[in-house]
């Protein structure tokens, strides 16, 4: 039997607009609907991740440049 490799995520999440800049949001920040909270990079294409609810950031659930899957929670907002 030939071992099968586990499929790798095809996209990664980054909460930073640039490595030298602070993150878009941090725990305790207040966010509004439509506010950019991070970026998804897939095949060198970058897509803004925007808040779909208003509230306070309770947790950032994904580390910088960590692979993510479709529908995976990224940031918890209360």
mmCIF file with all atom_site columns, C-alpha atoms in Angstrom:
data_model
loop_
_atom_site.group_PDB
_atom_site.id
_atom_site.type_symbol
_atom_site.label_atom_id
_atom_site.label_alt_id
_atom_site.label_comp_id
_atom_site.label_asym_id
_atom_site.label_entity_id
_atom_site.label_seq_id
_atom_site.pdbx_PDB_ins_code
_atom_site.Cartn_x
_atom_site.Cartn_y
_atom_site.Cartn_z
_atom_site.occupancy
_atom_site.B_iso_or_equiv
_atom_site.pdbx_formal_charge
_atom_site.auth_seq_id
_atom_site.auth_comp_id
_atom_site.auth_asym_id
_atom_site.auth_atom_id
_atom_site.pdbx_PDB_model_num
ATOM 1  C CA . UNK A 1 1  ? 0.000   0.000  0.000  1.00 0.00 ? 1  UNK A CA 1
ATOM 2  C CA . UNK A 1 2  ? 1.288   3.437  -0.939 1.00 0.00 ? 2  UNK A CA 1
ATOM 3  C CA . UNK A 1 3  ? 0.923   6.034  1.842  1.00 0.00 ? 3  UNK A CA 1
ATOM 4  C CA . UNK A 1 4  ? -1.342  8.913  0.915  1.00 0.00 ? 4  UNK A CA 1
ATOM 5  C CA . UNK A 1 5  ? -0.438  12.374 1.972  1.00 0.00 ? 5  UNK A CA 1
ATOM 6  C CA . UNK A 1 6  ? -2.965  14.462 3.813  1.00 0.00 ? 6  UNK A CA 1
ATOM 7  C CA . UNK A 1 7  ? -4.284  17.217 1.568  1.00 0.00 ? 7  UNK A CA 1
ATOM 8  C CA . UNK A 1 8  ? -2.876  20.582 2.506  1.00 0.00 ? 8  UNK A CA 1
ATOM 9  C CA . UNK A 1 9  ? -5.104  23.610 2.816  1.00 0.00 ? 9  UNK A CA 1
ATOM 10 C CA . UNK A 1 10 ? -5.033  25.658 -0.356 1.00 0.00 ? 10 UNK A CA 1
ATOM 11 C CA . UNK A 1 11 ? -5.401  28.987 1.429  1.00 0.00 ? 11 UNK A CA 1
ATOM 12 C CA . UNK A 1 12 ? -3.860  30.744 4.408  1.00 0.00 ? 12 UNK A CA 1
ATOM 13 C CA . UNK A 1 13 ? -5.113  33.430 6.778  1.00 0.00 ? 13 UNK A CA 1
ATOM 14 C CA . UNK A 1 14 ? -3.173  36.435 7.920  1.00 0.00 ? 14 UNK A CA 1
ATOM 15 C CA . UNK A 1 15 ? -4.418  39.001 10.420 1.00 0.00 ? 15 UNK A CA 1
ATOM 16 C CA . UNK A 1 16 ? -1.715  41.445 9.253  1.00 0.00 ? 16 UNK A CA 1
ATOM 17 C CA . UNK A 1 17 ? -1.855  43.902 6.370  1.00 0.00 ? 17 UNK A CA 1
ATOM 18 C CA . UNK A 1 18 ? 1.950   43.740 6.168  1.00 0.00 ? 18 UNK A CA 1
ATOM 19 C CA . UNK A 1 19 ? 4.567   41.945 8.322  1.00 0.00 ? 19 UNK A CA 1
ATOM 20 C CA . UNK A 1 20 ? 5.796   45.293 9.679  1.00 0.00 ? 20 UNK A CA 1
ATOM 21 C CA . UNK A 1 21 ? 2.326   46.617 10.536 1.00 0.00 ? 21 UNK A CA 1
ATOM 22 C CA . UNK A 1 22 ? 0.099   45.778 13.499 1.00 0.00 ? 22 UNK A CA 1
ATOM 23 C CA . UNK A 1 23 ? -2.744  43.282 12.976 1.00 0.00 ? 23 UNK A CA 1
ATOM 24 C CA . UNK A 1 24 ? -6.062  44.437 11.529 1.00 0.00 ? 24 UNK A CA 1
ATOM 25 C CA . UNK A 1 25 ? -7.750  43.545 14.845 1.00 0.00 ? 25 UNK A CA 1
ATOM 26 C CA . UNK A 1 26 ? -6.711  42.251 18.259 1.00 0.00 ? 26 UNK A CA 1
ATOM 27 C CA . UNK A 1 27 ? -8.607  40.687 21.146 1.00 0.00 ? 27 UNK A CA 1
ATOM 28 C CA . UNK A 1 28 ? -10.672 43.420 22.805 1.00 0.00 ? 28 UNK A CA 1
ATOM 29 C CA . UNK A 1 29 ? -11.014 45.571 19.681 1.00 0.00 ? 29 UNK A CA 1
ATOM 30 C CA . UNK A 1 30 ? -14.464 46.726 18.634 1.00 0.00 ? 30 UNK A CA 1
ATOM 31 C CA . UNK A 1 31 ? -15.378 45.904 15.027 1.00 0.00 ? 31 UNK A CA 1
ATOM 32 C CA . UNK A 1 32 ? -18.180 47.080 12.765 1.00 0.00 ? 32 UNK A CA 1
ATOM 33 C CA . UNK A 1 33 ? -19.964 45.229 9.987  1.00 0.00 ? 33 UNK A CA 1
ATOM 34 C CA . UNK A 1 34 ? -17.818 45.375 6.841  1.00 0.00 ? 34 UNK A CA 1
ATOM 35 C CA . UNK A 1 35 ? -14.568 46.134 8.677  1.00 0.00 ? 35 UNK A CA 1
ATOM 36 C CA . UNK A 1 36 ? -11.526 44.230 7.372  1.00 0.00 ? 36 UNK A CA 1
ATOM 37 C CA . UNK A 1 37 ? -10.306 41.801 10.057 1.00 0.00 ? 37 UNK A CA 1
ATOM 38 C CA . UNK A 1 38 ? -7.775  39.812 8.033  1.00 0.00 ? 38 UNK A CA 1
ATOM 39 C CA . UNK A 1 39 ? -6.758  38.536 4.609  1.00 0.00 ? 39 UNK A CA 1
ATOM 40 C CA . UNK A 1 40 ? -7.036  35.138 2.916  1.00 0.00 ? 40 UNK A CA 1
ATOM 41 C CA . UNK A 1 41 ? -4.279  34.288 0.437  1.00 0.00 ? 41 UNK A CA 1
ATOM 42 C CA . UNK A 1 42 ? -4.915  31.568 -2.120 1.00 0.00 ? 42 UNK A CA 1
ATOM 43 C CA . UNK A 1 43 ? -2.628  31.027 -5.091 1.00 0.00 ? 43 UNK A CA 1
ATOM 44 C CA . UNK A 1 44 ? -1.176  34.544 -4.731 1.00 0.00 ? 44 UNK A CA 1
ATOM 45 C CA . UNK A 1 45 ? -4.639  36.114 -4.791 1.00 0.00 ? 45 UNK A CA 1
ATOM 46 C CA . UNK A 1 46 ? -5.541  38.125 -1.693 1.00 0.00 ? 46 UNK A CA 1
ATOM 47 C CA . UNK A 1 47 ? -9.103  38.531 -0.440 1.00 0.00 ? 47 UNK A CA 1
ATOM 48 C CA . UNK A 1 48 ? -10.166 40.718 2.479  1.00 0.00 ? 48 UNK A CA 1
ATOM 49 C CA . UNK A 1 49 ? -11.985 39.005 5.336  1.00 0.00 ? 49 UNK A CA 1
ATOM 50 C CA . UNK A 1 50 ? -14.663 41.356 6.637  1.00 0.00 ? 50 UNK A CA 1
ATOM 51 C CA . UNK A 1 51 ? -16.720 41.243 9.818  1.00 0.00 ? 51 UNK A CA 1
ATOM 52 C CA . UNK A 1 52 ? -20.304 40.189 9.202  1.00 0.00 ? 52 UNK A CA 1
ATOM 53 C CA . UNK A 1 53 ? -21.395 41.230 12.695 1.00 0.00 ? 53 UNK A CA 1
ATOM 54 C CA . UNK A 1 54 ? -20.689 44.135 15.023 1.00 0.00 ? 54 UNK A CA 1
ATOM 55 C CA . UNK A 1 55 ? -19.075 43.483 18.392 1.00 0.00 ? 55 UNK A CA 1
ATOM 56 C CA . UNK A 1 56 ? -15.843 42.923 20.293 1.00 0.00 ? 56 UNK A CA 1
ATOM 57 C CA . UNK A 1 57 ? -13.097 40.535 19.183 1.00 0.00 ? 57 UNK A CA 1
ATOM 58 C CA . UNK A 1 58 ? -13.098 37.723 21.756 1.00 0.00 ? 58 UNK A CA 1
ATOM 59 C CA . UNK A 1 59 ? -10.459 35.523 20.078 1.00 0.00 ? 59 UNK A CA 1
ATOM 60 C CA . UNK A 1 60 ? -8.374  35.174 16.931 1.00 0.00 ? 60 UNK A CA 1
ATOM 61 C CA . UNK A 1 61 ? -8.739  31.448 16.226 1.00 0.00 ? 61 UNK A CA 1
ATOM 62 C CA . UNK A 1 62 ? -6.077  31.086 13.518 1.00 0.00 ? 62 UNK A CA 1
ATOM 63 C CA . UNK A 1 63 ? -2.369  31.892 13.664 1.00 0.00 ? 63 UNK A CA 1
ATOM 64 C CA . UNK A 1 64 ? -0.646  34.111 11.120 1.00 0.00 ? 64 UNK A CA 1
ATOM 65 C CA . UNK A 1 65 ? -0.237  32.339 7.751  1.00 0.00 ? 65 UNK A CA 1
ATOM 66 C CA . UNK A 1 66 ? -1.912  29.181 9.070  1.00 0.00 ? 66 UNK A CA 1
ATOM 67 C CA . UNK A 1 67 ? -3.710  27.082 6.466  1.00 0.00 ? 67 UNK A CA 1
ATOM 68 C CA . UNK A 1 68 ? -7.481  27.391 6.528  1.00 0.00 ? 68 UNK A CA 1
ATOM 69 C CA . UNK A 1 69 ? -10.423 25.572 4.993  1.00 0.00 ? 69 UNK A CA 1
ATOM 70 C CA . UNK A 1 70 ? -13.659 26.911 3.542  1.00 0.00 ? 70 UNK A CA 1
ATOM 71 C CA . UNK A 1 71 ? -16.139 27.725 6.317  1.00 0.00 ? 71 UNK A CA 1
ATOM 72 C CA . UNK A 1 72 ? -13.544 27.513 9.106  1.00 0.00 ? 72 UNK A CA 1
ATOM 73 C CA . UNK A 1 73 ? -14.048 30.061 11.921 1.00 0.00 ? 73 UNK A CA 1
ATOM 74 C CA . UNK A 1 74 ? -11.217 32.610 11.936 1.00 0.00 ? 74 UNK A CA 1
ATOM 75 C CA . UNK A 1 75 ? -12.166 35.237 14.511 1.00 0.00 ? 75 UNK A CA 1
ATOM 76 C CA . UNK A 1 76 ? -14.679 35.069 17.340 1.00 0.00 ? 76 UNK A CA 1
ATOM 77 C CA . UNK A 1 77 ? -16.708 38.259 17.781 1.00 0.00 ? 77 UNK A CA 1
ATOM 78 C CA . UNK A 1 78 ? -19.085 38.724 20.715 1.00 0.00 ? 78 UNK A CA 1
#
